[in-house]
Amino acid sequence: SSSSSSSSLSSSSSSSVALCCFGSPAAATSTSRSDCDHTFFSSHRPTSSLWLRNLRGKPSATSKRCLATFASSQSGDNEVKRTNKKAAAGEKDSSISLRDNQRNLLDEIATNLAQDQYRNIVVVNGAGVSTSCGIPDFRTPGTGLYSKLEEYHLPYPEAIFELGYFRMNPQPFATLASEIWPGQDDGPKPSRTHAFLKVLQDRGMLRRVYTQNIDGLESLAGVSDEKLVECHGHFRSCSCTSPACRVTLTTSTDVADCRESYLAGLPHHCPECGSLSKPDVVFFGEELPRRFQDLIEADAYECDLLIVQGTSLLVNPVAAIPEWVGRNVPRLLLNRELVGDFAREESRVSAQRRKDEDGCSGRDVFLEGECDHGVKEICKLAGADWVEDLSKAHG
């Protein structure tokens, strides 16, 4: 897809493949990613506009249906499409497009950044923050990970990240893991967008980053573990896949053994029971990390600015985060396309504006284009010291 839409994965320079665990929508971290119909939060704060009564994912009995949903969104469901002629010609677009009615709000956001008015910024990251690092997303035709999996002879591309298929045939994932395991020599480095997160953190404005990526680039950019929620897991630990065992391999020796096995392209086996083990990235049929559930309600309630970057907002529960922040909280989307609740809000505001000649300004700003260009524009508006800090953080 042309949108910066999926979670991304890390790769070595010799194999530029996307690095993200891309799964079925999920209802909650206490359920599997394919279990869409369970209530996530049973109550909400009565004085806030945070409505977390139900966290329902899109119906997706299988990963094929998730892919079908994505294909549908690409066929014309999004209101705003890219029209830049350079992009159509396959050239990188260095411009940022902004709706006229959103300019004042963007200026206000930049002013508040310059004056240190924000203290609880929540950021949602998708694959688009890492594509400039040489990490393609999953679904871009010809370059995305799913386009590169023919050699594995899978029944369908998503099977490589399905727990059931892995238990039957672990070799395809083991081969892929040898290429995408983060931290290998000549691997990708953080982008300007990752550096922007470090700037927000250093200025005391960042509350949390919810990343759908498993490339580890947020950490490499300097975002602290306390500020980071890796919604789809990571490679720093490994676990047994047997329901009867489920031991987590956390010792340096066990993790090193697991890593070395996968870097050699071989499946790893649990030292306790002998069953297959794998890195703690979230596959279809697996629960999301408990940390997501532990933090999201309070983070959404306290959020004073939401920034969403490089994502199609298709995979729940992360896709629902923009709906949970307060109704008066400004929301900033840095993306190639208008997506998710931002598209729905645009429709609502446009309809209201047609009824009211004075207009309805809304609370959203959509910076259409590449994430790196978007954060550069924001820093320029915030002032020379922001530009300098971004430059230093990006190295």
Coordinates of C-alpha atoms in Angstrom, one line a residue:
S1 CA 0.0 0.0 0.0
S2 CA 1.1 3.6 -0.5
S3 CA 0.0 4.4 3.0
S4 CA 2.4 4.2 6.0
S5 CA 0.2 1.6 7.5
S6 CA 1.6 -1.5 9.1
S7 CA 3.8 -2.2 12.0
S8 CA 7.4 -2.4 10.9
L9 CA 10.2 -4.7 11.6
S10 CA 14.0 -4.2 11.6
S11 CA 16.3 -5.7 9.1
S12 CA 19.9 -5.8 8.1
S13 CA 21.0 -3.9 5.1
S14 CA 21.4 -7.1 3.1
S15 CA 17.7 -7.9 3.5
S16 CA 15.5 -4.9 3.5
V17 CA 12.3 -6.5 4.8
A18 CA 9.7 -5.1 7.1
L19 CA 10.0 -5.9 10.7
C20 CA 6.7 -5.9 12.4
C21 CA 4.3 -8.4 13.9
F22 CA 1.1 -7.7 12.0
G23 CA -1.9 -9.4 13.6
S24 CA -5.6 -9.6 13.7
P25 CA -7.5 -7.0 15.6
A26 CA -7.8 -7.7 19.2
A27 CA -10.2 -6.7 22.0
A28 CA -7.7 -6.5 24.8
T29 CA -4.4 -7.5 26.1
S30 CA -6.1 -10.1 28.3
T31 CA -7.4 -11.8 25.2
S32 CA -5.8 -13.1 22.1
R33 CA -5.4 -10.8 19.1
S34 CA -8.1 -12.7 17.2
D35 CA -10.6 -12.6 20.1
C36 CA -12.5 -9.5 19.1
D37 CA -15.7 -9.4 21.0
H38 CA -14.8 -9.1 24.6
T39 CA -15.2 -6.1 26.8
F40 CA -11.9 -4.4 27.5
F41 CA -12.7 -1.8 30.2
S42 CA -15.9 -2.2 32.1
S43 CA -16.1 1.3 33.4
H44 CA -15.0 4.8 32.6
R45 CA -14.3 8.0 34.5
P46 CA -17.6 9.8 34.8
T47 CA -16.1 13.3 34.6
S48 CA -14.0 12.6 31.5
S49 CA -14.8 12.0 27.8
L50 CA -12.7 8.8 27.9
W51 CA -15.1 6.1 26.9
L52 CA -13.4 2.8 27.3
R53 CA -16.5 0.7 28.0
N54 CA -15.9 -1.6 25.0
L55 CA -12.7 -2.2 23.1
R56 CA -14.1 -4.1 20.2
G57 CA -11.8 -5.0 17.2
K58 CA -12.9 -5.3 13.6
P59 CA -14.4 -8.7 12.9
S60 CA -11.5 -10.8 11.7
A61 CA -11.9 -14.5 12.2
T62 CA -8.7 -15.0 10.2
S63 CA -5.8 -13.0 9.1
K64 CA -7.1 -13.2 5.5
R65 CA -10.0 -11.1 6.6
C66 CA -7.7 -8.5 8.1
L67 CA -5.9 -8.3 4.7
A68 CA -9.3 -8.0 3.0
T69 CA -10.1 -5.1 5.2
F70 CA -6.9 -3.4 4.2
A71 CA -7.6 -4.1 0.5
S72 CA -11.0 -2.5 0.9
S73 CA -9.6 0.6 2.4
Q74 CA -7.2 0.9 -0.5
S75 CA -10.0 0.7 -3.0
G76 CA -11.5 4.0 -2.2
D77 CA -12.8 4.1 1.3
N78 CA -10.4 6.8 2.5
E79 CA -11.6 10.3 1.8
V80 CA -8.2 11.7 1.1
K81 CA -5.8 10.2 -1.5
R82 CA -2.3 11.4 -2.4
T83 CA -2.4 13.6 -5.4
N84 CA 1.2 14.8 -5.6
K85 CA 2.6 14.2 -9.1
K86 CA 6.1 13.3 -7.8
A87 CA 4.5 10.6 -5.6
A88 CA 2.6 9.3 -8.6
A89 CA 5.8 9.1 -10.5
G90 CA 7.4 7.1 -7.7
E91 CA 9.6 9.9 -6.4
K92 CA 9.8 10.7 -2.7
D93 CA 7.5 13.5 -1.7
S94 CA 9.3 16.1 0.4
S95 CA 6.2 18.4 0.8
I96 CA 3.6 18.5 3.5
S97 CA -0.1 19.2 2.7
L98 CA -2.3 20.9 5.2
R99 CA -6.0 21.8 5.0
D100 CA -6.6 25.6 5.2
N101 CA -9.0 25.3 8.1
Q102 CA -6.4 23.4 10.1
R103 CA -3.6 26.0 9.9
N104 CA -4.6 27.9 12.9
L105 CA -4.8 24.8 15.1
L106 CA -1.3 23.7 13.9
D107 CA 0.1 27.1 14.8
E108 CA -1.5 26.8 18.2
I109 CA 0.0 23.4 18.8
A110 CA 3.4 24.7 17.7
T111 CA 3.1 27.7 20.0
N112 CA 2.1 25.4 22.9
L113 CA 5.2 23.3 22.2
A114 CA 7.4 26.3 22.2
Q115 CA 6.0 27.5 25.5
D116 CA 6.2 24.1 27.1
Q117 CA 2.5 23.9 27.6
Y118 CA 2.2 20.1 27.1
R119 CA 3.1 17.6 29.7
N120 CA 1.3 14.5 28.7
I121 CA 1.8 13.9 25.0
V122 CA 0.8 10.4 23.8
V123 CA 2.2 9.1 20.5
V124 CA 1.1 6.2 18.4
N125 CA 3.7 4.9 16.0
G126 CA 3.2 2.7 12.9
A127 CA 5.4 1.4 10.1
G128 CA 5.6 4.8 8.4
V129 CA 8.0 6.1 11.1
S130 CA 10.6 3.5 10.0
T131 CA 10.2 3.3 6.2
S132 CA 12.8 6.1 5.8
C133 CA 15.2 3.8 7.7
G134 CA 15.1 1.3 4.9
I135 CA 12.4 -0.8 6.5
P136 CA 9.5 -1.4 4.1
D137 CA 6.1 -1.9 5.6
F138 CA 4.2 -5.2 5.2
R139 CA 1.8 -4.5 2.3
T140 CA 3.3 -2.2 -0.2
P141 CA 3.1 -4.1 -3.5
G142 CA 6.5 -5.2 -4.8
T143 CA 8.5 -4.0 -1.8
G144 CA 6.5 -4.9 1.4
L145 CA 7.3 -8.0 3.4
Y146 CA 4.3 -9.9 2.1
S147 CA 5.5 -9.5 -1.4
K148 CA 8.8 -11.1 -0.5
L149 CA 7.4 -14.3 1.0
E150 CA 6.8 -16.4 -2.1
E151 CA 10.0 -18.4 -1.5
Y152 CA 8.5 -19.8 1.7
H153 CA 5.6 -21.5 -0.1
L154 CA 3.1 -20.3 2.5
P155 CA -0.6 -21.0 2.2
Y156 CA -1.1 -17.2 2.5
P157 CA 1.5 -14.5 3.6
E158 CA 0.1 -13.9 7.1
A159 CA 0.7 -17.6 8.0
I160 CA 4.3 -16.8 8.8
F161 CA 3.1 -14.9 11.9
E162 CA 0.4 -17.3 12.9
L163 CA 1.0 -19.3 16.0
G164 CA -0.8 -22.4 14.8
Y165 CA 1.1 -22.5 11.5
F166 CA 4.4 -21.9 13.4
R167 CA 3.8 -24.9 15.6
M168 CA 3.3 -27.1 12.5
N169 CA 6.0 -25.6 10.4
P170 CA 8.5 -23.3 12.2
Q171 CA 11.1 -23.2 9.5
P172 CA 9.7 -20.2 7.4
F173 CA 9.6 -18.0 10.5
A174 CA 13.1 -19.2 11.6
T175 CA 14.5 -18.3 8.2
L176 CA 12.8 -14.9 8.2
A177 CA 13.9 -14.2 11.8
S178 CA 17.5 -14.7 10.7
E179 CA 17.1 -11.6 8.5
I180 CA 14.9 -9.4 10.6
W181 CA 16.3 -9.8 14.1
P182 CA 17.1 -6.3 15.4
G183 CA 20.6 -5.3 16.4
Q184 CA 22.5 -7.0 13.6
D185 CA 25.5 -5.3 12.0
D186 CA 24.6 -2.6 9.5
G187 CA 21.0 -2.7 10.7
P188 CA 18.7 0.3 10.4
K189 CA 19.2 3.5 12.4
P190 CA 16.4 5.7 13.9
S191 CA 14.7 8.2 11.6
R192 CA 14.1 11.9 12.2
T193 CA 10.6 10.9 13.5
H194 CA 12.2 8.6 16.1
A195 CA 14.5 11.5 17.1
F196 CA 11.5 13.8 17.6
L197 CA 10.2 11.4 20.3
K198 CA 13.6 11.8 22.1
V199 CA 13.2 15.6 21.9
L200 CA 9.7 15.4 23.5
Q201 CA 11.0 13.2 26.2
D202 CA 14.0 15.4 27.0
R203 CA 11.7 18.4 27.3
G204 CA 9.5 16.6 29.8
M205 CA 6.5 16.6 27.4
L206 CA 6.2 12.9 26.5
R207 CA 3.9 10.7 28.5
R208 CA 4.0 7.6 26.4
V209 CA 4.8 6.1 23.0
Y210 CA 2.6 3.2 21.8
T211 CA 4.4 1.6 19.0
Q212 CA 3.1 -1.1 16.7
N213 CA 6.6 -1.8 15.5
I214 CA 9.0 -4.4 16.7
D215 CA 12.1 -2.9 15.1
G216 CA 13.4 -1.5 18.4
L217 CA 14.2 1.9 16.9
E218 CA 12.3 3.9 19.5
S219 CA 14.7 2.5 22.1
L220 CA 17.7 3.0 19.9
A221 CA 16.7 6.7 19.5
G222 CA 16.8 7.1 23.3
V223 CA 13.2 6.7 24.4
S224 CA 13.2 5.1 27.9
D225 CA 11.6 1.8 28.7
E226 CA 9.3 3.7 31.1
K227 CA 7.9 5.9 28.3
L228 CA 7.5 3.0 25.8
V229 CA 4.8 0.5 25.2
E230 CA 5.7 -2.1 22.5
C231 CA 2.2 -3.2 21.7
H232 CA 3.3 -6.1 19.4
G233 CA 6.2 -7.3 21.5
H234 CA 9.9 -7.3 21.0
F235 CA 13.0 -9.6 20.5
R236 CA 14.6 -9.0 23.9
S237 CA 13.2 -12.1 25.4
C238 CA 11.9 -15.4 24.2
S239 CA 9.1 -17.8 25.4
C240 CA 8.0 -21.4 25.0
T241 CA 5.0 -21.8 22.8
S242 CA 3.6 -24.8 24.6
P243 CA 0.5 -24.0 26.6
A244 CA 1.6 -26.5 29.2
C245 CA 4.9 -24.7 29.7
R246 CA 4.9 -21.1 28.7
V247 CA 8.3 -20.5 30.4
T248 CA 9.8 -17.1 29.5
L249 CA 13.5 -17.3 28.7
T250 CA 15.0 -14.2 30.4
T251 CA 18.5 -15.2 31.4
S252 CA 21.2 -13.9 29.2
T253 CA 22.3 -17.4 28.3
D254 CA 18.9 -18.6 27.3
V255 CA 18.1 -15.5 25.3
A256 CA 21.5 -15.7 23.6
D257 CA 20.9 -19.3 22.7
C258 CA 17.5 -18.4 21.2
R259 CA 19.0 -15.5 19.3
E260 CA 21.9 -17.5 17.9
S261 CA 19.6 -20.3 16.9
Y262 CA 17.3 -18.0 14.9
L263 CA 20.2 -16.0 13.4
A264 CA 21.4 -19.3 12.1
G265 CA 17.9 -19.8 10.5
L266 CA 17.0 -22.7 12.9
P267 CA 14.0 -23.0 15.2
H268 CA 14.8 -22.8 18.9
H269 CA 13.5 -25.3 21.5
C270 CA 12.6 -24.6 25.1
P271 CA 15.3 -25.8 27.5
E272 CA 12.6 -26.8 30.0
C273 CA 10.2 -29.0 27.9
G274 CA 11.7 -29.2 24.4
S275 CA 8.8 -27.5 22.7
L276 CA 9.3 -24.7 20.2
S277 CA 10.2 -21.3 21.6
K278 CA 10.3 -18.0 19.8
P279 CA 11.0 -14.3 20.4
D280 CA 8.3 -12.4 22.3
V281 CA 6.7 -10.8 19.3
V282 CA 2.9 -11.0 19.2
F283 CA 1.6 -13.6 16.7
F284 CA -1.9 -14.2 15.7
G285 CA -3.7 -16.0 18.5
E286 CA -1.4 -14.5 21.2
E287 CA -2.2 -12.0 23.9
L288 CA -0.9 -8.5 23.8
P289 CA 1.6 -7.4 26.5
R290 CA -0.1 -6.7 29.8
R291 CA 1.7 -3.4 29.9
F292 CA -0.8 -2.0 27.3
Q293 CA -3.8 -2.8 29.4
D294 CA -2.1 -1.5 32.6
L295 CA -1.3 2.0 31.1
I296 CA -3.7 2.9 28.3
E297 CA -6.7 4.1 30.4
A298 CA -4.7 6.6 32.5
D299 CA -2.6 7.7 29.5
A300 CA -5.7 8.4 27.4
Y301 CA -7.3 10.2 30.3
E302 CA -4.3 12.5 31.0
C303 CA -3.3 13.0 27.3
D304 CA -3.1 16.7 26.4
L305 CA -1.9 16.2 22.8
L306 CA -2.2 13.0 20.7
I307 CA 0.3 12.4 17.8
V308 CA -0.4 9.6 15.4
Q309 CA 2.3 8.7 12.9
G310 CA 2.7 6.4 9.9
T311 CA -0.2 4.0 10.5
S312 CA -3.4 2.9 8.7
L313 CA -5.1 2.5 12.1
L314 CA -6.5 -0.9 11.0
V315 CA -5.3 -3.2 13.8
N316 CA -7.1 -2.9 17.2
P317 CA -6.8 -2.2 20.0
V318 CA -4.1 0.3 19.0
A319 CA -6.3 1.7 16.2
A320 CA -8.9 2.7 18.8
I321 CA -6.6 5.0 20.9
P322 CA -7.5 8.2 19.0
E323 CA -11.1 7.6 20.0
W324 CA -10.3 7.4 23.7
V325 CA -8.6 10.7 24.4
G326 CA -10.7 13.6 25.6
R327 CA -13.0 15.4 23.2
N328 CA -11.1 18.7 23.6
V329 CA -7.7 17.1 23.2
P330 CA -6.0 18.2 19.9
R331 CA -5.0 15.3 17.6
L332 CA -2.2 15.5 15.1
L333 CA -1.9 12.9 12.3
L334 CA 1.4 12.6 10.3
N335 CA 0.6 10.2 7.6
R336 CA 0.3 9.6 3.8
E337 CA -3.5 9.2 4.1
L338 CA -6.4 10.2 6.3
V339 CA -7.3 7.1 8.3
G340 CA -9.4 5.7 11.1
D341 CA -11.2 8.0 13.5
F342 CA -9.4 11.0 11.8
A343 CA -11.4 10.3 8.6
R344 CA -14.6 9.9 10.5
E345 CA -13.9 13.2 12.4
E346 CA -13.2 14.9 9.1
S347 CA -16.6 13.9 7.8
R348 CA -18.3 15.0 10.9
V349 CA -16.6 18.4 10.9
S350 CA -17.2 18.9 7.2
A351 CA -20.9 18.2 7.6
Q352 CA -21.1 20.6 10.5
R353 CA -19.3 23.2 8.6
R354 CA -21.8 23.0 5.7
K355 CA -24.6 23.7 8.2
D356 CA -22.8 26.5 9.9
E357 CA -21.2 29.3 7.8
D358 CA -19.0 30.2 10.7
G359 CA -17.5 26.8 10.4
C360 CA -16.5 24.1 12.8
S361 CA -12.8 24.0 13.2
G362 CA -12.5 20.6 14.8
R363 CA -9.6 19.4 16.9
D364 CA -7.6 17.5 14.3
V365 CA -4.6 18.4 12.2
F366 CA -3.7 16.2 9.3
L367 CA -0.1 16.7 7.9
E368 CA -0.3 14.7 4.7
G369 CA 3.1 13.3 3.6
E370 CA 6.1 11.5 5.0
C371 CA 6.5 11.5 8.8
D372 CA 10.0 12.8 8.7
H373 CA 8.9 15.9 6.8
G374 CA 6.0 16.4 9.2
V375 CA 8.1 16.5 12.4
K376 CA 10.5 18.8 10.7
E377 CA 7.7 21.2 9.8
I378 CA 6.4 21.1 13.4
C379 CA 9.8 21.9 14.8
K380 CA 10.3 24.8 12.4
L381 CA 7.0 26.2 13.6
A382 CA 7.9 25.7 17.3
G383 CA 11.2 27.6 16.9
A384 CA 14.9 27.5 16.2
D385 CA 15.7 25.7 19.5
W386 CA 13.4 22.9 18.5
V387 CA 15.0 22.6 15.1
E388 CA 18.4 22.5 16.8
D389 CA 17.3 19.9 19.3
L390 CA 15.9 17.7 16.5
S391 CA 19.1 17.9 14.6
K392 CA 21.2 16.9 17.6
A393 CA 18.9 14.0 18.5
H394 CA 19.0 12.7 14.9
G395 CA 22.7 12.9 14.9

